[in-house]
Amino acid sequence: MAPLLASSLLSSFLTPVLRRTLATAAASSSASPAAAAAAPSWTPQSRRTGLIARKQGMTNIWDENGVKVPVTVLQIQNCQVTAVKPPPSTSPWWAVQLGATDRKAKRVSAPMLGHFRAAGVEPKRKVVEFKVSADALVPVGTTLSAAHFVPGQFVDAIGTSVGKGYQGVMKRWNFRGLKASHGVSISHRSAGSTGGHQDPGRVFPGKKMAGRMGGERVTVQNLPVIRIDTASNVIFVKGAVPGSDDGFVLLRDAKKKLVTHSANRARRGEKALPRGVEDLPFPAATVEMAKDWPEVIQAPAQGKPV
C-alpha cells in the first residue's frame, strides 16, 4: 500500500473513525498554510461536476461488523476535462465537459479530434457535460480521480438499461394476467380489454400495452458509496446500477439526499453533509491529489455487529 498522508484536505472529509486510524501512520503535510487557506471549500449552494464511469459488474464486500453488502464496481478510465462552457442567458449553471476512456485517433471524427487536441487530452470514447456552479469550475485538461466521491455520501447513477426486446404486459408492466384455470382459452398472459365502448371508441394514448422494453436512460437515486480504491480508480456503490457490464455510467452527487438535503439542513443551522461525511473534495479530486491518499478508503459500518 502506498504511504499514507494525513493532509488537511484528506482529514477534512474522512470520518472521525478513519481519521483516528490514519493518524498513527500519517506523515506531516507538505502543503503550506497559505495554499490551504486559498483553496476553495464546498458549500451547500455549490454544485460539483460528476464523473464518467464504466460498469465492471457486481460483487459483495463485508464491512467491519461482518455484514455482507452487495456493491456495483465502477471504474474511472482516464476521465478528463475537455471543455468549460459559460452559462446561457436562461440558466445560472456553467457546464464542465468530461471525456472518458481513450480511443484511437483514427476512430474519431476530424472535428472531435481537433476539439480534443485543443484541450490537450487524448481522444475519448464518451463525452458528457455536467452542470456546475460558478465556484466549482475545473481547468481544462484536469484528470479526475475516483476519490471525487467520498465513502458515506450518496450519489445518483445514470445509465442505459439493458434492452429486453418486445415484451408482453405481464413482464413490461407487471400485469396480473388472466385466470390460469377455467374460462380462459390460450390467453392467460394477454392484456385483456384495452378500449372502451362506442364512447370513446378508441384507445387513449399512453395506455400500458405490450411493446419494446428496456434500452432507456434510467436514473437510480441515492446510492451510498461504500468504498473507493484510489490505486485502481474504482468506486464501489451499494446496490444495482442500470446498464450492462462495460457500459458507461454517469455519477453525480445525489440531488435529493445530498444537494437538496444539505441546503435545507444548512438553512436550519444543522450539519449540512450526511452522517460520517465532514467535507467533499472541491471543486474536484484529481489524480495528483489521490497519490497522497490511502489506496483504499471505506465507509464506516452501519448497524450492529452480526
Short mmCIF file of N, CA, C and O in Angstrom, two decimals, residues 53-162:
data_model
loop_
_atom_site.label_atom_id
_atom_site.label_comp_id
_atom_site.label_asym_id
_atom_site.label_seq_id
_atom_site.Cartn_x
_atom_site.Cartn_y
_atom_site.Cartn_z
N ALA A 53 -18.07 6.82 -15.51
CA ALA A 53 -17.51 5.54 -15.08
C ALA A 53 -17.94 4.44 -16.04
O ALA A 53 -18.86 4.62 -16.86
N ARG A 54 -17.28 3.30 -15.92
CA ARG A 54 -17.67 2.11 -16.69
C ARG A 54 -17.99 0.99 -15.71
O ARG A 54 -17.22 0.68 -14.81
N LYS A 55 -19.14 0.41 -15.93
CA LYS A 55 -19.62 -0.65 -15.04
C LYS A 55 -18.82 -1.93 -15.27
O LYS A 55 -18.72 -2.41 -16.41
N GLN A 56 -18.27 -2.49 -14.19
CA GLN A 56 -17.47 -3.71 -14.27
C GLN A 56 -18.17 -4.92 -13.68
O GLN A 56 -17.57 -5.99 -13.64
N GLY A 57 -19.39 -4.76 -13.23
CA GLY A 57 -20.13 -5.89 -12.65
C GLY A 57 -20.45 -5.66 -11.19
O GLY A 57 -20.25 -4.57 -10.65
N MET A 58 -20.95 -6.71 -10.54
CA MET A 58 -21.33 -6.63 -9.13
C MET A 58 -20.55 -7.67 -8.33
O MET A 58 -20.11 -8.70 -8.85
N THR A 59 -20.40 -7.37 -7.05
CA THR A 59 -19.74 -8.29 -6.13
C THR A 59 -20.25 -8.01 -4.72
O THR A 59 -21.17 -7.19 -4.53
N ASN A 60 -19.67 -8.66 -3.74
CA ASN A 60 -20.03 -8.45 -2.35
C ASN A 60 -18.79 -8.06 -1.56
O ASN A 60 -17.70 -8.56 -1.83
N ILE A 61 -18.96 -7.17 -0.61
CA ILE A 61 -17.91 -6.86 0.34
C ILE A 61 -18.49 -6.93 1.74
O ILE A 61 -19.71 -6.82 1.92
N TRP A 62 -17.62 -7.13 2.72
CA TRP A 62 -18.06 -7.25 4.11
C TRP A 62 -17.52 -6.06 4.90
O TRP A 62 -16.33 -5.70 4.79
N ASP A 63 -18.40 -5.45 5.70
CA ASP A 63 -17.97 -4.31 6.49
C ASP A 63 -17.34 -4.76 7.81
O ASP A 63 -17.14 -5.96 8.04
N GLU A 64 -17.05 -3.81 8.70
CA GLU A 64 -16.38 -4.12 9.95
C GLU A 64 -17.23 -4.99 10.86
O GLU A 64 -16.70 -5.70 11.72
N ASN A 65 -18.54 -4.94 10.70
CA ASN A 65 -19.44 -5.74 11.53
C ASN A 65 -19.74 -7.11 10.94
O ASN A 65 -20.57 -7.84 11.48
N GLY A 66 -19.12 -7.45 9.82
CA GLY A 66 -19.35 -8.74 9.20
C GLY A 66 -20.62 -8.81 8.37
O GLY A 66 -21.09 -9.89 8.05
N VAL A 67 -21.18 -7.66 8.02
CA VAL A 67 -22.39 -7.62 7.21
C VAL A 67 -22.01 -7.60 5.74
O VAL A 67 -21.17 -6.79 5.31
N LYS A 68 -22.63 -8.48 4.95
CA LYS A 68 -22.36 -8.54 3.52
C LYS A 68 -23.14 -7.44 2.80
O LYS A 68 -24.35 -7.30 2.98
N VAL A 69 -22.43 -6.68 1.97
CA VAL A 69 -23.04 -5.56 1.24
C VAL A 69 -22.88 -5.81 -0.25
O VAL A 69 -21.75 -5.92 -0.75
N PRO A 70 -23.98 -5.91 -1.00
CA PRO A 70 -23.87 -6.05 -2.47
C PRO A 70 -23.50 -4.71 -3.09
O PRO A 70 -24.12 -3.68 -2.82
N VAL A 71 -22.48 -4.69 -3.92
CA VAL A 71 -21.98 -3.45 -4.50
C VAL A 71 -21.78 -3.61 -6.00
O VAL A 71 -21.57 -4.72 -6.50
N THR A 72 -21.87 -2.49 -6.71
CA THR A 72 -21.54 -2.42 -8.13
C THR A 72 -20.17 -1.78 -8.26
O THR A 72 -19.89 -0.75 -7.64
N VAL A 73 -19.31 -2.37 -9.07
CA VAL A 73 -17.94 -1.89 -9.27
C VAL A 73 -17.93 -0.96 -10.48
O VAL A 73 -18.28 -1.36 -11.59
N LEU A 74 -17.52 0.29 -10.25
CA LEU A 74 -17.47 1.30 -11.30
C LEU A 74 -16.05 1.83 -11.41
O LEU A 74 -15.50 2.32 -10.43
N GLN A 75 -15.47 1.73 -12.60
CA GLN A 75 -14.10 2.16 -12.81
C GLN A 75 -14.05 3.46 -13.58
O GLN A 75 -14.78 3.66 -14.56
N ILE A 76 -13.16 4.35 -13.13
CA ILE A 76 -12.93 5.63 -13.81
C ILE A 76 -11.73 5.46 -14.72
O ILE A 76 -10.61 5.22 -14.26
N GLN A 77 -11.94 5.58 -16.03
CA GLN A 77 -10.89 5.34 -17.01
C GLN A 77 -10.45 6.65 -17.65
O GLN A 77 -11.04 7.13 -18.62
N ASN A 78 -9.42 7.25 -17.07
CA ASN A 78 -8.81 8.47 -17.61
C ASN A 78 -9.86 9.53 -17.92
O ASN A 78 -9.97 10.03 -19.04
N CYS A 79 -10.65 9.86 -16.91
CA CYS A 79 -11.71 10.87 -17.06
C CYS A 79 -11.08 12.26 -16.95
O CYS A 79 -10.53 12.62 -15.90
N GLN A 80 -11.16 13.04 -18.03
CA GLN A 80 -10.51 14.34 -18.09
C GLN A 80 -11.49 15.42 -18.53
O GLN A 80 -12.48 15.15 -19.20
N VAL A 81 -11.18 16.66 -18.13
CA VAL A 81 -11.98 17.81 -18.51
C VAL A 81 -11.58 18.23 -19.92
O VAL A 81 -10.41 18.51 -20.19
N THR A 82 -12.55 18.28 -20.82
CA THR A 82 -12.28 18.63 -22.22
C THR A 82 -12.75 20.04 -22.58
O THR A 82 -12.32 20.57 -23.61
N ALA A 83 -13.64 20.63 -21.77
CA ALA A 83 -14.11 21.98 -22.06
C ALA A 83 -14.85 22.53 -20.85
O ALA A 83 -15.37 21.77 -20.02
N VAL A 84 -14.89 23.85 -20.75
CA VAL A 84 -15.68 24.56 -19.74
C VAL A 84 -16.49 25.60 -20.48
O VAL A 84 -15.95 26.45 -21.19
N LYS A 85 -17.83 25.55 -20.32
CA LYS A 85 -18.72 26.43 -21.08
C LYS A 85 -19.43 27.39 -20.14
O LYS A 85 -19.92 26.99 -19.08
N PRO A 86 -19.54 28.66 -20.52
CA PRO A 86 -20.24 29.64 -19.69
C PRO A 86 -21.75 29.37 -19.69
O PRO A 86 -22.27 28.71 -20.59
N PRO A 87 -22.45 29.90 -18.71
CA PRO A 87 -23.90 29.65 -18.65
C PRO A 87 -24.64 30.42 -19.72
O PRO A 87 -24.25 31.52 -20.11
N PRO A 88 -25.75 29.87 -20.22
CA PRO A 88 -26.59 30.63 -21.17
C PRO A 88 -27.35 31.72 -20.43
O PRO A 88 -27.35 31.79 -19.21
N SER A 89 -28.03 32.54 -21.19
CA SER A 89 -28.77 33.66 -20.59
C SER A 89 -29.95 33.20 -19.75
O SER A 89 -30.45 33.95 -18.91
N THR A 90 -30.40 31.96 -19.97
CA THR A 90 -31.58 31.47 -19.27
C THR A 90 -31.25 30.59 -18.07
O THR A 90 -32.16 30.06 -17.44
N SER A 91 -29.96 30.39 -17.76
CA SER A 91 -29.59 29.48 -16.68
C SER A 91 -28.37 30.03 -15.95
O SER A 91 -27.48 30.63 -16.57
N PRO A 92 -28.32 29.81 -14.61
CA PRO A 92 -27.14 30.27 -13.86
C PRO A 92 -26.01 29.26 -13.83
O PRO A 92 -24.95 29.54 -13.26
N TRP A 93 -26.22 28.08 -14.41
CA TRP A 93 -25.25 27.00 -14.28
C TRP A 93 -24.25 27.00 -15.42
O TRP A 93 -24.60 27.13 -16.59
N TRP A 94 -22.97 26.84 -15.04
CA TRP A 94 -21.91 26.59 -16.01
C TRP A 94 -21.96 25.13 -16.43
O TRP A 94 -22.73 24.33 -15.87
N ALA A 95 -21.13 24.75 -17.40
CA ALA A 95 -21.05 23.37 -17.86
C ALA A 95 -19.59 22.95 -17.91
O ALA A 95 -18.75 23.66 -18.48
N VAL A 96 -19.30 21.81 -17.29
CA VAL A 96 -17.98 21.20 -17.37
C VAL A 96 -18.11 19.95 -18.23
O VAL A 96 -18.88 19.03 -17.90
N GLN A 97 -17.40 19.93 -19.34
CA GLN A 97 -17.47 18.78 -20.26
C GLN A 97 -16.35 17.81 -19.93
O GLN A 97 -15.19 18.18 -19.86
N LEU A 98 -16.74 16.55 -19.74
CA LEU A 98 -15.78 15.50 -19.41
C LEU A 98 -15.71 14.48 -20.54
O LEU A 98 -16.71 14.23 -21.23
N GLY A 99 -14.53 13.89 -20.71
CA GLY A 99 -14.34 12.78 -21.64
C GLY A 99 -13.69 11.63 -20.92
O GLY A 99 -12.85 11.84 -20.04
N ALA A 100 -14.07 10.41 -21.27
CA ALA A 100 -13.55 9.24 -20.58
C ALA A 100 -13.27 8.12 -21.57
O ALA A 100 -13.90 8.05 -22.63
N THR A 101 -12.32 7.27 -21.21
CA THR A 101 -11.91 6.09 -21.97
C THR A 101 -11.24 6.49 -23.29
O THR A 101 -11.91 6.91 -24.24
N ASP A 102 -9.93 6.38 -23.32
CA ASP A 102 -9.17 6.76 -24.51
C ASP A 102 -9.57 5.92 -25.73
O ASP A 102 -9.95 4.76 -25.61
N ARG A 103 -9.47 6.55 -26.89
CA ARG A 103 -9.86 5.91 -28.14
C ARG A 103 -8.81 6.21 -29.20
O ARG A 103 -8.13 7.24 -29.14
N LYS A 104 -8.69 5.32 -30.19
CA LYS A 104 -7.75 5.54 -31.27
C LYS A 104 -8.16 6.76 -32.08
O LYS A 104 -9.35 6.98 -32.35
N ALA A 105 -7.17 7.53 -32.50
CA ALA A 105 -7.46 8.76 -33.24
C ALA A 105 -8.17 8.47 -34.56
O ALA A 105 -8.99 9.28 -35.01
N LYS A 106 -7.87 7.35 -35.19
CA LYS A 106 -8.48 7.06 -36.49
C LYS A 106 -9.97 6.73 -36.37
O LYS A 106 -10.67 6.72 -37.38
N ARG A 107 -10.45 6.48 -35.16
CA ARG A 107 -11.86 6.18 -34.94
C ARG A 107 -12.65 7.41 -34.46
O ARG A 107 -13.80 7.28 -34.04
N VAL A 108 -12.03 8.57 -34.50
CA VAL A 108 -12.67 9.81 -34.05
C VAL A 108 -12.82 10.73 -35.24
O VAL A 108 -11.93 10.82 -36.09
N SER A 109 -13.94 11.44 -35.34
CA SER A 109 -14.16 12.37 -36.44
C SER A 109 -13.17 13.52 -36.36
O SER A 109 -12.64 13.85 -35.29
N ALA A 110 -12.94 14.17 -37.49
CA ALA A 110 -11.97 15.26 -37.55
C ALA A 110 -12.34 16.43 -36.63
O ALA A 110 -11.47 16.98 -35.94
N PRO A 111 -13.62 16.86 -36.58
CA PRO A 111 -13.96 17.95 -35.66
C PRO A 111 -13.69 17.60 -34.19
O PRO A 111 -13.16 18.43 -33.43
N MET A 112 -14.06 16.38 -33.78
CA MET A 112 -13.83 15.99 -32.40
C MET A 112 -12.35 15.81 -32.12
O MET A 112 -11.86 16.09 -31.01
N LEU A 113 -11.59 15.36 -33.12
CA LEU A 113 -10.15 15.21 -32.94
C LEU A 113 -9.50 16.57 -32.68
O LEU A 113 -8.62 16.71 -31.81
N GLY A 114 -9.95 17.59 -33.41
CA GLY A 114 -9.44 18.93 -33.16
C GLY A 114 -9.87 19.47 -31.80
O GLY A 114 -9.12 20.19 -31.15
N HIS A 115 -11.07 19.10 -31.37
CA HIS A 115 -11.55 19.52 -30.05
C HIS A 115 -10.68 18.93 -28.94
O HIS A 115 -10.29 19.64 -28.00
N PHE A 116 -10.37 17.65 -29.04
CA PHE A 116 -9.53 17.02 -28.03
C PHE A 116 -8.10 17.57 -28.07
O PHE A 116 -7.46 17.73 -27.03
N ARG A 117 -7.60 17.84 -29.27
CA ARG A 117 -6.25 18.36 -29.40
C ARG A 117 -6.15 19.75 -28.76
O ARG A 117 -5.15 20.08 -28.11
N ALA A 118 -7.18 20.57 -28.93
CA ALA A 118 -7.18 21.90 -28.32
C ALA A 118 -7.22 21.82 -26.80
O ALA A 118 -6.66 22.68 -26.11
N ALA A 119 -7.87 20.76 -26.26
CA ALA A 119 -7.93 20.59 -24.81
C ALA A 119 -6.68 19.94 -24.25
O ALA A 119 -6.50 19.91 -23.02
N GLY A 120 -5.82 19.41 -25.12
CA GLY A 120 -4.60 18.77 -24.66
C GLY A 120 -4.81 17.41 -24.04
O GLY A 120 -4.06 17.01 -23.15
N VAL A 121 -5.83 16.67 -24.51
CA VAL A 121 -6.12 15.34 -23.97
C VAL A 121 -6.18 14.34 -25.12
O VAL A 121 -6.29 14.72 -26.29
N GLU A 122 -6.13 13.07 -24.76
CA GLU A 122 -6.27 12.01 -25.75
C GLU A 122 -7.72 11.93 -26.24
O GLU A 122 -8.64 12.30 -25.50
N PRO A 123 -7.95 11.45 -27.47
CA PRO A 123 -9.34 11.27 -27.93
C PRO A 123 -10.11 10.35 -27.01
O PRO A 123 -9.58 9.36 -26.50
N LYS A 124 -11.37 10.68 -26.79
CA LYS A 124 -12.19 9.96 -25.83
C LYS A 124 -13.34 9.24 -26.53
O LYS A 124 -13.82 9.64 -27.59
N ARG A 125 -13.79 8.18 -25.85
CA ARG A 125 -14.91 7.40 -26.37
C ARG A 125 -16.26 8.01 -25.94
O ARG A 125 -17.25 7.91 -26.65
N LYS A 126 -16.29 8.61 -24.76
CA LYS A 126 -17.54 9.14 -24.22
C LYS A 126 -17.30 10.58 -23.76
O LYS A 126 -16.34 10.87 -23.06
N VAL A 127 -18.20 11.49 -24.18
CA VAL A 127 -18.12 12.89 -23.80
C VAL A 127 -19.48 13.31 -23.24
O VAL A 127 -20.51 13.09 -23.87
N VAL A 128 -19.44 13.91 -22.05
CA VAL A 128 -20.68 14.29 -21.35
C VAL A 128 -20.45 15.63 -20.67
O VAL A 128 -19.34 15.94 -20.23
N GLU A 129 -21.52 16.42 -20.57
CA GLU A 129 -21.47 17.69 -19.85
C GLU A 129 -22.23 17.59 -18.54
O GLU A 129 -23.30 16.98 -18.47
N PHE A 130 -21.67 18.23 -17.50
CA PHE A 130 -22.30 18.30 -16.19
C PHE A 130 -22.51 19.77 -15.82
O PHE A 130 -21.62 20.60 -16.01
N LYS A 131 -23.68 20.08 -15.28
CA LYS A 131 -23.95 21.43 -14.80
C LYS A 131 -23.24 21.65 -13.47
O LYS A 131 -23.33 20.81 -12.57
N VAL A 132 -22.56 22.77 -13.34
CA VAL A 132 -21.85 23.09 -12.11
C VAL A 132 -22.10 24.55 -11.77
O VAL A 132 -22.51 25.36 -12.61
N SER A 133 -21.85 24.89 -10.50
CA SER A 133 -21.93 26.28 -10.07
C SER A 133 -20.65 27.01 -10.45
O SER A 133 -19.63 26.39 -10.79
N ALA A 134 -20.69 28.33 -10.35
CA ALA A 134 -19.55 29.13 -10.79
C ALA A 134 -18.31 28.89 -9.96
O ALA A 134 -17.19 29.11 -10.43
N ASP A 135 -18.47 28.45 -8.70
CA ASP A 135 -17.31 28.22 -7.84
C ASP A 135 -16.75 26.81 -7.96
O ASP A 135 -15.79 26.47 -7.27
N ALA A 136 -17.34 25.98 -8.82
CA ALA A 136 -16.91 24.59 -8.95
C ALA A 136 -16.32 24.30 -10.32
O ALA A 136 -16.35 23.15 -10.77
N LEU A 137 -15.75 25.29 -10.99
CA LEU A 137 -15.16 25.07 -12.30
C LEU A 137 -13.83 24.34 -12.16
O LEU A 137 -13.06 24.58 -11.24
N VAL A 138 -13.56 23.46 -13.12
CA VAL A 138 -12.33 22.67 -13.13
C VAL A 138 -11.55 23.01 -14.40
O VAL A 138 -12.14 23.05 -15.49
N PRO A 139 -10.24 23.25 -14.32
CA PRO A 139 -9.47 23.63 -15.51
C PRO A 139 -9.49 22.53 -16.58
O PRO A 139 -9.54 21.33 -16.27
N VAL A 140 -9.43 22.96 -17.83
CA VAL A 140 -9.40 22.02 -18.96
C VAL A 140 -8.11 21.21 -18.89
O VAL A 140 -7.03 21.75 -18.63
N GLY A 141 -8.23 19.91 -19.14
CA GLY A 141 -7.08 19.02 -19.10
C GLY A 141 -6.89 18.32 -17.77
O GLY A 141 -6.04 17.43 -17.67
N THR A 142 -7.67 18.68 -16.75
CA THR A 142 -7.54 18.06 -15.44
C THR A 142 -8.02 16.61 -15.50
O THR A 142 -9.07 16.32 -16.07
N THR A 143 -7.26 15.71 -14.90
CA THR A 143 -7.65 14.30 -14.81
C THR A 143 -8.26 14.04 -13.45
O THR A 143 -7.62 14.27 -12.42
N LEU A 144 -9.50 13.56 -13.44
CA LEU A 144 -10.23 13.36 -12.20
C LEU A 144 -10.02 11.96 -11.66
O LEU A 144 -9.72 11.01 -12.40
N SER A 145 -10.19 11.83 -10.34
CA SER A 145 -9.94 10.57 -9.65
C SER A 145 -11.24 10.03 -9.05
O SER A 145 -12.22 10.76 -8.87
N ALA A 146 -11.22 8.73 -8.73
CA ALA A 146 -12.36 8.12 -8.06
C ALA A 146 -12.59 8.71 -6.68
O ALA A 146 -13.69 8.61 -6.13
N ALA A 147 -11.56 9.34 -6.10
CA ALA A 147 -11.69 9.97 -4.79
C ALA A 147 -12.56 11.22 -4.83
O ALA A 147 -12.76 11.86 -3.80
N HIS A 148 -13.09 11.57 -5.98
CA HIS A 148 -14.01 12.70 -6.09
C HIS A 148 -15.24 12.48 -5.24
O HIS A 148 -15.83 13.43 -4.71
N PHE A 149 -15.64 11.21 -5.08
CA PHE A 149 -16.77 10.87 -4.23
C PHE A 149 -16.25 10.26 -2.93
O PHE A 149 -15.31 9.46 -2.96
N VAL A 150 -16.87 10.61 -1.83
CA VAL A 150 -16.40 10.23 -0.50
C VAL A 150 -17.22 9.05 0.02
O VAL A 150 -18.45 9.06 -0.09
N PRO A 151 -16.57 8.01 0.55
CA PRO A 151 -17.33 6.92 1.16
C PRO A 151 -18.26 7.44 2.25
O PRO A 151 -17.86 8.20 3.14
N GLY A 152 -19.52 7.06 2.16
CA GLY A 152 -20.53 7.53 3.09
C GLY A 152 -21.50 8.51 2.47
O GLY A 152 -22.60 8.70 2.99
N GLN A 153 -21.14 9.14 1.34
CA GLN A 153 -22.05 10.07 0.69
C GLN A 153 -22.98 9.32 -0.25
O GLN A 153 -22.80 8.12 -0.53
N PHE A 154 -23.99 10.01 -0.78
CA PHE A 154 -24.95 9.42 -1.70
C PHE A 154 -24.72 9.98 -3.09
O PHE A 154 -24.39 11.16 -3.27
N VAL A 155 -24.92 9.12 -4.10
CA VAL A 155 -24.75 9.52 -5.50
C VAL A 155 -25.94 9.04 -6.30
O VAL A 155 -26.67 8.12 -5.90
N ASP A 156 -26.14 9.68 -7.44
CA ASP A 156 -27.11 9.23 -8.44
C ASP A 156 -26.35 8.59 -9.59
O ASP A 156 -25.34 9.13 -10.05
N ALA A 157 -26.84 7.45 -10.06
CA ALA A 157 -26.22 6.73 -11.18
C ALA A 157 -27.16 6.77 -12.38
O ALA A 157 -28.34 6.40 -12.26
N ILE A 158 -26.63 7.21 -13.52
CA ILE A 158 -27.43 7.35 -14.73
C ILE A 158 -26.82 6.46 -15.80
O ILE A 158 -25.62 6.54 -16.08
N GLY A 159 -27.63 5.59 -16.38
CA GLY A 159 -27.15 4.68 -17.42
C GLY A 159 -28.28 4.27 -18.34
O GLY A 159 -29.44 4.63 -18.14
N THR A 160 -27.93 3.51 -19.36
CA THR A 160 -28.90 2.97 -20.31
C THR A 160 -29.24 1.55 -19.90
O THR A 160 -28.36 0.69 -19.84
N SER A 161 -30.50 1.31 -19.60
CA SER A 161 -30.91 0.00 -19.11
C SER A 161 -30.73 -1.07 -20.18
O SER A 161 -30.68 -0.79 -21.38
N VAL A 162 -30.65 -2.31 -19.74
CA VAL A 162 -30.46 -3.44 -20.65
C VAL A 162 -31.72 -3.62 -21.50
O VAL A 162 -32.84 -3.64 -20.98
#
